[in-house]
Amino acid sequence: MTGLDAPDNARPSAAGSVLPDSIAAAWGVRERSHKGPKPALSLERIVAAAVRIADADGLDAVSMGRVAAELGAAAMSLYRHVSAKEELLTLMVDAAWGDSPEPLADGEGWRSGLSRWAWAMRASIRRHPWAIRIPLDSLPILPHAVAWFEHALACMRDTRLTEARKASVILLLSGYVRNLAATESDIAAAMQASGLSPDEWMSAYSRMLTKLTGPQRFPALTAFIAAGVFDAADGPDDEFIFGLDRILDGLEKLVQTNQG
């Protein structure tokens, strides 16, 4: 996130459309409209403080008052930089994603590049798991999100996929990473609330399911339970690796068809 002073009214962009203040500020294209000394607060500092609060105490702990207290400022002073909490949340998500992965190295193929991209997104979510709880409110438009978009597109430059199909690939991959992360977060919360270890939680689920089902009505599930799938928790990345590999396998077939 770059430079960021006091807010103006939303202004027309070069294309003639209205550019919201927060987006202009995040890109560093908004000029200060007031005279006098530079304010002590900046949008960058406000967003960083909000991210620290969310990391420490969860998303519900984030409020304009709490952020102001973190910065030693009056709550109303935040509104010179951000119009509402919803706008702050959007900026927090962009900050949470952080820098996009490095571009393709010499000789690196699209599959390796997209794999690194997906793993990097997973790492960002693990650092800031609250970010996936904030609904998307636009297509990529803030600096970090646009950089991630650019990198994923660049990974596919030699695939001969159409630009529209590249967008489909990005939606598929990012949706997979976000959805699995949300599911894992929900399961982790349930395990923590139970007071059981992951292996104990899975085993308890298996025993309960066995009591509720039987081979007459649920023959496939009975065989599944008997195979011991629920006897212990999977490794932390097992499901992610499996799903990512299957997605990339499918994309490889598509790319080969286009290139053939």
mmCIF file of C-alpha atoms in Angstrom:
data_model
loop_
_atom_site.group_PDB
_atom_site.id
_atom_site.type_symbol
_atom_site.label_atom_id
_atom_site.label_comp_id
_atom_site.label_asym_id
_atom_site.label_seq_id
_atom_site.Cartn_x
_atom_site.Cartn_y
_atom_site.Cartn_z
ATOM 1 C CA MET A 1 0.000 0.000 0.000
ATOM 2 C CA THR A 2 1.369 3.372 -0.878
ATOM 3 C CA GLY A 3 0.938 6.808 0.123
ATOM 4 C CA LEU A 4 -2.015 8.109 1.742
ATOM 5 C CA ASP A 5 -3.088 11.310 3.172
ATOM 6 C CA ALA A 6 -6.406 12.987 3.761
ATOM 7 C CA PRO A 7 -9.525 12.092 1.825
ATOM 8 C CA ASP A 8 -11.105 14.056 -1.011
ATOM 9 C CA ASN A 9 -14.476 13.430 -2.522
ATOM 10 C CA ALA A 10 -14.548 10.565 -4.997
ATOM 11 C CA ARG A 11 -13.015 11.851 -8.210
ATOM 12 C CA PRO A 12 -13.280 10.904 -11.896
ATOM 13 C CA SER A 13 -10.565 8.582 -13.131
ATOM 14 C CA ALA A 14 -8.728 9.005 -16.413
ATOM 15 C CA ALA A 15 -11.369 6.836 -18.025
ATOM 16 C CA GLY A 16 -14.094 9.139 -16.809
ATOM 17 C CA SER A 17 -15.542 6.813 -14.161
ATOM 18 C CA VAL A 18 -15.650 7.666 -10.486
ATOM 19 C CA LEU A 19 -12.625 6.435 -8.565
ATOM 20 C CA PRO A 20 -13.488 5.897 -4.877
ATOM 21 C CA ASP A 21 -11.264 7.662 -2.385
ATOM 22 C CA SER A 22 -9.995 4.466 -0.774
ATOM 23 C CA ILE A 23 -8.892 3.033 -4.116
ATOM 24 C CA ALA A 24 -7.235 6.271 -5.169
ATOM 25 C CA ALA A 25 -5.460 6.463 -1.826
ATOM 26 C CA ALA A 26 -4.334 2.828 -1.908
ATOM 27 C CA TRP A 27 -2.747 3.417 -5.300
ATOM 28 C CA GLY A 28 -1.159 6.672 -4.148
ATOM 29 C CA VAL A 29 -2.949 8.783 -6.735
ATOM 30 C CA ARG A 30 -4.906 10.986 -4.373
ATOM 31 C CA GLU A 31 -3.519 14.389 -3.522
ATOM 32 C CA ARG A 32 -4.038 16.191 -0.255
ATOM 33 C CA SER A 33 -6.783 18.768 -0.594
ATOM 34 C CA HIS A 34 -6.117 20.676 2.613
ATOM 35 C CA LYS A 35 -3.452 23.087 3.679
ATOM 36 C CA GLY A 36 -1.322 22.876 6.768
ATOM 37 C CA PRO A 37 1.007 20.240 8.201
ATOM 38 C CA LYS A 38 0.807 16.635 7.089
ATOM 39 C CA PRO A 39 -1.557 14.648 9.337
ATOM 40 C CA ALA A 40 0.010 12.281 11.854
ATOM 41 C CA LEU A 41 -2.279 9.486 10.677
ATOM 42 C CA SER A 42 -2.186 7.858 7.262
ATOM 43 C CA LEU A 43 -4.369 5.262 5.623
ATOM 44 C CA GLU A 44 -1.428 2.874 5.653
ATOM 45 C CA ARG A 45 -1.032 3.182 9.431
ATOM 46 C CA ILE A 46 -4.770 2.780 9.993
ATOM 47 C CA VAL A 47 -4.983 -0.382 7.914
ATOM 48 C CA ALA A 48 -1.855 -1.852 9.533
ATOM 49 C CA ALA A 49 -3.326 -1.253 12.991
ATOM 50 C CA ALA A 50 -6.606 -2.905 12.002
ATOM 51 C CA VAL A 51 -4.727 -5.922 10.646
ATOM 52 C CA ARG A 52 -2.789 -6.239 13.912
ATOM 53 C CA ILE A 53 -6.031 -6.221 15.881
ATOM 54 C CA ALA A 54 -7.637 -8.858 13.635
ATOM 55 C CA ASP A 55 -4.543 -11.062 13.858
ATOM 56 C CA ALA A 56 -4.465 -10.833 17.644
ATOM 57 C CA ASP A 57 -8.134 -10.879 18.608
ATOM 58 C CA GLY A 58 -10.145 -11.805 15.541
ATOM 59 C CA LEU A 59 -12.220 -9.868 13.049
ATOM 60 C CA ASP A 60 -15.002 -9.086 15.520
ATOM 61 C CA ALA A 61 -12.531 -7.060 17.580
ATOM 62 C CA VAL A 62 -11.976 -4.587 14.752
ATOM 63 C CA SER A 63 -13.870 -1.330 15.180
ATOM 64 C CA MET A 64 -13.101 2.253 14.342
ATOM 65 C CA GLY A 65 -12.817 3.026 18.051
ATOM 66 C CA ARG A 66 -10.450 0.132 18.709
ATOM 67 C CA VAL A 67 -8.255 1.061 15.761
ATOM 68 C CA ALA A 68 -8.142 4.680 16.891
ATOM 69 C CA ALA A 69 -7.139 3.588 20.395
ATOM 70 C CA GLU A 70 -4.395 1.409 18.928
ATOM 71 C CA LEU A 71 -3.041 4.488 17.181
ATOM 72 C CA GLY A 72 -3.545 6.859 20.085
ATOM 73 C CA ALA A 73 -5.937 8.979 18.058
ATOM 74 C CA ALA A 74 -9.534 10.109 18.206
ATOM 75 C CA ALA A 75 -11.989 7.848 16.409
ATOM 76 C CA MET A 76 -13.308 10.712 14.295
ATOM 77 C CA SER A 77 -9.824 11.366 12.933
ATOM 78 C CA LEU A 78 -9.952 8.035 11.110
ATOM 79 C CA TYR A 79 -12.799 9.287 8.942
ATOM 80 C CA ARG A 80 -10.480 11.715 7.204
ATOM 81 C CA HIS A 81 -8.867 8.632 5.626
ATOM 82 C CA VAL A 82 -11.558 5.948 5.479
ATOM 83 C CA SER A 83 -15.281 6.551 5.140
ATOM 84 C CA ALA A 84 -16.611 3.547 7.067
ATOM 85 C CA LYS A 85 -15.654 0.257 8.664
ATOM 86 C CA GLU A 86 -16.710 -1.623 5.522
ATOM 87 C CA GLU A 87 -14.169 0.321 3.495
ATOM 88 C CA LEU A 88 -11.517 -0.410 6.115
ATOM 89 C CA LEU A 89 -12.280 -4.141 5.924
ATOM 90 C CA THR A 90 -11.787 -4.101 2.161
ATOM 91 C CA LEU A 91 -8.411 -2.425 2.557
ATOM 92 C CA MET A 92 -7.457 -4.893 5.287
ATOM 93 C CA VAL A 93 -8.032 -7.820 2.938
ATOM 94 C CA ASP A 94 -5.721 -6.315 0.340
ATOM 95 C CA ALA A 95 -3.066 -5.761 2.999
ATOM 96 C CA ALA A 96 -3.516 -9.347 4.200
ATOM 97 C CA TRP A 97 -2.748 -10.781 0.767
ATOM 98 C CA GLY A 98 0.577 -8.961 0.778
ATOM 99 C CA ASP A 99 3.008 -9.110 -2.120
ATOM 100 C CA SER A 100 2.290 -11.500 -4.955
ATOM 101 C CA PRO A 101 4.741 -14.330 -5.721
ATOM 102 C CA GLU A 102 7.771 -13.731 -7.890
ATOM 103 C CA PRO A 103 7.267 -13.925 -11.683
ATOM 104 C CA LEU A 104 8.124 -17.053 -13.605
ATOM 105 C CA ALA A 105 11.808 -17.881 -13.444
ATOM 106 C CA ASP A 106 13.710 -18.612 -16.658
ATOM 107 C CA GLY A 107 12.588 -21.987 -17.937
ATOM 108 C CA GLU A 108 9.779 -22.329 -15.396
ATOM 109 C CA GLY A 109 6.521 -23.631 -16.821
ATOM 110 C CA TRP A 110 2.980 -22.440 -16.266
ATOM 111 C CA ARG A 111 2.147 -25.369 -13.957
ATOM 112 C CA SER A 112 4.961 -24.634 -11.544
ATOM 113 C CA GLY A 113 4.129 -20.922 -11.601
ATOM 114 C CA LEU A 114 0.439 -21.443 -10.846
ATOM 115 C CA SER A 115 1.302 -23.968 -8.152
ATOM 116 C CA ARG A 116 3.562 -21.423 -6.435
ATOM 117 C CA TRP A 117 0.788 -18.855 -6.800
ATOM 118 C CA ALA A 118 -1.758 -21.114 -5.097
ATOM 119 C CA TRP A 119 0.649 -22.074 -2.313
ATOM 120 C CA ALA A 120 1.485 -18.413 -1.730
ATOM 121 C CA MET A 121 -2.211 -17.565 -1.463
ATOM 122 C CA ARG A 122 -2.641 -20.389 1.045
ATOM 123 C CA ALA A 123 0.270 -19.021 3.079
ATOM 124 C CA SER A 124 -1.293 -15.543 3.116
ATOM 125 C CA ILE A 125 -4.580 -16.959 4.386
ATOM 126 C CA ARG A 126 -2.779 -18.887 7.110
ATOM 127 C CA ARG A 127 -1.087 -15.693 8.283
ATOM 128 C CA HIS A 128 -4.399 -13.813 8.275
ATOM 129 C CA PRO A 129 -7.235 -16.400 8.373
ATOM 130 C CA TRP A 130 -9.860 -13.727 9.046
ATOM 131 C CA ALA A 131 -9.364 -12.359 5.519
ATOM 132 C CA ILE A 132 -11.499 -15.068 3.901
ATOM 133 C CA ARG A 133 -14.401 -14.203 6.218
ATOM 134 C CA ILE A 134 -14.783 -10.800 4.588
ATOM 135 C CA PRO A 135 -17.024 -11.109 1.490
ATOM 136 C CA LEU A 136 -15.630 -10.018 -1.851
ATOM 137 C CA ASP A 137 -17.109 -6.691 -2.891
ATOM 138 C CA SER A 138 -15.477 -6.266 -6.306
ATOM 139 C CA LEU A 139 -13.210 -7.809 -8.873
ATOM 140 C CA PRO A 140 -9.466 -7.229 -8.198
ATOM 141 C CA ILE A 141 -8.968 -3.468 -7.989
ATOM 142 C CA LEU A 142 -6.637 -2.741 -5.049
ATOM 143 C CA PRO A 143 -2.836 -2.838 -5.492
ATOM 144 C CA HIS A 144 -2.019 -6.217 -3.999
ATOM 145 C CA ALA A 145 -5.033 -7.946 -5.550
ATOM 146 C CA VAL A 146 -4.189 -6.551 -8.991
ATOM 147 C CA ALA A 147 -0.563 -7.696 -8.620
ATOM 148 C CA TRP A 148 -1.732 -11.224 -7.794
ATOM 149 C CA PHE A 149 -4.010 -11.101 -10.834
ATOM 150 C CA GLU A 150 -1.125 -9.958 -13.026
ATOM 151 C CA HIS A 151 1.180 -12.712 -11.806
ATOM 152 C CA ALA A 152 -1.352 -15.470 -12.443
ATOM 153 C CA LEU A 153 -1.999 -14.135 -15.947
ATOM 154 C CA ALA A 154 1.743 -13.975 -16.623
ATOM 155 C CA CYS A 155 2.116 -17.627 -15.605
ATOM 156 C CA MET A 156 -0.185 -18.578 -18.476
ATOM 157 C CA ARG A 157 1.340 -16.382 -21.186
ATOM 158 C CA ASP A 158 2.628 -19.340 -23.241
ATOM 159 C CA THR A 159 -0.360 -21.654 -22.797
ATOM 160 C CA ARG A 160 -2.345 -20.343 -25.785
ATOM 161 C CA LEU A 161 -5.404 -20.136 -23.557
ATOM 162 C CA THR A 162 -7.725 -17.287 -24.423
ATOM 163 C CA GLU A 163 -7.694 -14.325 -22.053
ATOM 164 C CA ALA A 164 -11.218 -15.235 -20.952
ATOM 165 C CA ARG A 165 -10.117 -18.804 -20.180
ATOM 166 C CA LYS A 166 -7.166 -17.485 -18.166
ATOM 167 C CA ALA A 167 -9.648 -15.576 -16.025
ATOM 168 C CA SER A 168 -11.587 -18.818 -15.550
ATOM 169 C CA VAL A 169 -8.410 -20.551 -14.369
ATOM 170 C CA ILE A 170 -7.706 -17.803 -11.832
ATOM 171 C CA LEU A 171 -11.278 -17.965 -10.519
ATOM 172 C CA LEU A 172 -11.044 -21.758 -10.234
ATOM 173 C CA LEU A 173 -7.717 -21.723 -8.386
ATOM 174 C CA SER A 174 -8.474 -18.837 -6.046
ATOM 175 C CA GLY A 175 -11.909 -20.267 -5.279
ATOM 176 C CA TYR A 176 -10.372 -23.622 -4.435
ATOM 177 C CA VAL A 177 -7.784 -22.088 -2.107
ATOM 178 C CA ARG A 178 -10.349 -19.883 -0.345
ATOM 179 C CA ASN A 179 -13.005 -22.582 -0.003
ATOM 180 C CA LEU A 180 -10.649 -25.207 1.380
ATOM 181 C CA ALA A 181 -9.144 -22.682 3.788
ATOM 182 C CA ALA A 182 -12.613 -21.750 5.063
ATOM 183 C CA THR A 183 -13.532 -25.429 5.531
ATOM 184 C CA GLU A 184 -10.271 -26.161 7.338
ATOM 185 C CA SER A 185 -10.802 -23.128 9.573
ATOM 186 C CA ASP A 186 -14.312 -24.287 10.501
ATOM 187 C CA ILE A 187 -13.102 -27.802 11.306
ATOM 188 C CA ALA A 188 -10.163 -26.478 13.335
ATOM 189 C CA ALA A 189 -12.566 -24.304 15.344
ATOM 190 C CA ALA A 190 -14.811 -27.316 16.025
ATOM 191 C CA MET A 191 -11.820 -29.368 17.167
ATOM 192 C CA GLN A 192 -10.641 -26.589 19.458
ATOM 193 C CA ALA A 193 -14.100 -26.189 20.970
ATOM 194 C CA SER A 194 -14.274 -29.931 21.668
ATOM 195 C CA GLY A 195 -11.064 -29.926 23.669
ATOM 196 C CA LEU A 196 -9.901 -33.004 21.766
ATOM 197 C CA SER A 197 -6.780 -33.510 19.698
ATOM 198 C CA PRO A 198 -7.302 -33.816 15.930
ATOM 199 C CA ASP A 199 -6.868 -37.592 16.058
ATOM 200 C CA GLU A 200 -9.266 -37.900 19.017
ATOM 201 C CA TRP A 201 -11.830 -35.689 17.292
ATOM 202 C CA MET A 202 -11.735 -37.743 14.094
ATOM 203 C CA SER A 203 -11.947 -41.015 16.014
ATOM 204 C CA ALA A 204 -14.909 -39.777 18.049
ATOM 205 C CA TYR A 205 -16.685 -38.776 14.838
ATOM 206 C CA SER A 206 -16.090 -42.250 13.397
ATOM 207 C CA ARG A 207 -17.530 -43.959 16.471
ATOM 208 C CA MET A 208 -20.602 -41.719 16.476
ATOM 209 C CA LEU A 209 -21.212 -42.266 12.779
ATOM 210 C CA THR A 210 -20.905 -46.021 13.240
ATOM 211 C CA LYS A 211 -23.670 -45.934 15.873
ATOM 212 C CA LEU A 212 -25.972 -43.969 13.573
ATOM 213 C CA THR A 213 -25.500 -45.903 10.345
ATOM 214 C CA GLY A 214 -25.390 -49.511 9.189
ATOM 215 C CA PRO A 215 -24.502 -51.614 6.142
ATOM 216 C CA GLN A 216 -28.097 -52.115 5.044
ATOM 217 C CA ARG A 217 -28.834 -48.438 4.492
ATOM 218 C CA PHE A 218 -25.301 -47.096 4.093
ATOM 219 C CA PRO A 219 -23.159 -49.885 2.601
ATOM 220 C CA ALA A 220 -20.644 -47.581 0.927
ATOM 221 C CA LEU A 221 -20.212 -45.489 4.077
ATOM 222 C CA THR A 222 -19.837 -48.604 6.206
ATOM 223 C CA ALA A 223 -17.003 -49.830 3.993
ATOM 224 C CA PHE A 224 -15.465 -46.366 4.112
ATOM 225 C CA ILE A 225 -15.475 -46.292 7.929
ATOM 226 C CA ALA A 226 -14.143 -49.846 8.103
ATOM 227 C CA ALA A 227 -11.183 -48.802 5.965
ATOM 228 C CA GLY A 228 -10.003 -46.605 8.851
ATOM 229 C CA VAL A 229 -10.167 -43.289 7.008
ATOM 230 C CA PHE A 230 -11.406 -41.538 10.167
ATOM 231 C CA ASP A 231 -9.017 -43.229 12.581
ATOM 232 C CA ALA A 232 -6.571 -40.331 12.411
ATOM 233 C CA ALA A 233 -6.457 -36.803 11.046
ATOM 234 C CA ASP A 234 -4.771 -36.137 7.704
ATOM 235 C CA GLY A 235 -1.572 -34.155 7.404
ATOM 236 C CA PRO A 236 -2.132 -30.372 7.345
ATOM 237 C CA ASP A 237 -1.587 -30.074 3.587
ATOM 238 C CA ASP A 238 -2.748 -33.484 2.328
ATOM 239 C CA GLU A 239 -6.130 -32.350 1.030
ATOM 240 C CA PHE A 240 -4.715 -29.163 -0.443
ATOM 241 C CA ILE A 241 -2.033 -31.044 -2.374
ATOM 242 C CA PHE A 242 -4.532 -33.580 -3.690
ATOM 243 C CA GLY A 243 -7.023 -30.984 -4.890
ATOM 244 C CA LEU A 244 -4.414 -28.658 -6.371
ATOM 245 C CA ASP A 245 -2.779 -31.481 -8.302
ATOM 246 C CA ARG A 246 -6.123 -32.584 -9.738
ATOM 247 C CA ILE A 247 -6.941 -29.030 -10.856
ATOM 248 C CA LEU A 248 -3.536 -28.638 -12.480
ATOM 249 C CA ASP A 249 -3.863 -32.062 -14.127
ATOM 250 C CA GLY A 250 -7.103 -30.929 -15.721
ATOM 251 C CA LEU A 251 -5.580 -27.642 -16.837
ATOM 252 C CA GLU A 252 -2.654 -29.519 -18.340
ATOM 253 C CA LYS A 253 -5.048 -31.481 -20.542
ATOM 254 C CA LEU A 254 -6.687 -28.235 -21.651
ATOM 255 C CA VAL A 255 -3.359 -26.578 -22.384
ATOM 256 C CA GLN A 256 -2.157 -29.600 -24.347
ATOM 257 C CA THR A 257 -5.350 -29.572 -26.400
ATOM 258 C CA ASN A 258 -4.908 -25.870 -27.217
ATOM 259 C CA GLN A 259 -1.272 -26.278 -28.123
ATOM 260 C CA GLY A 260 -1.979 -29.358 -30.203
#
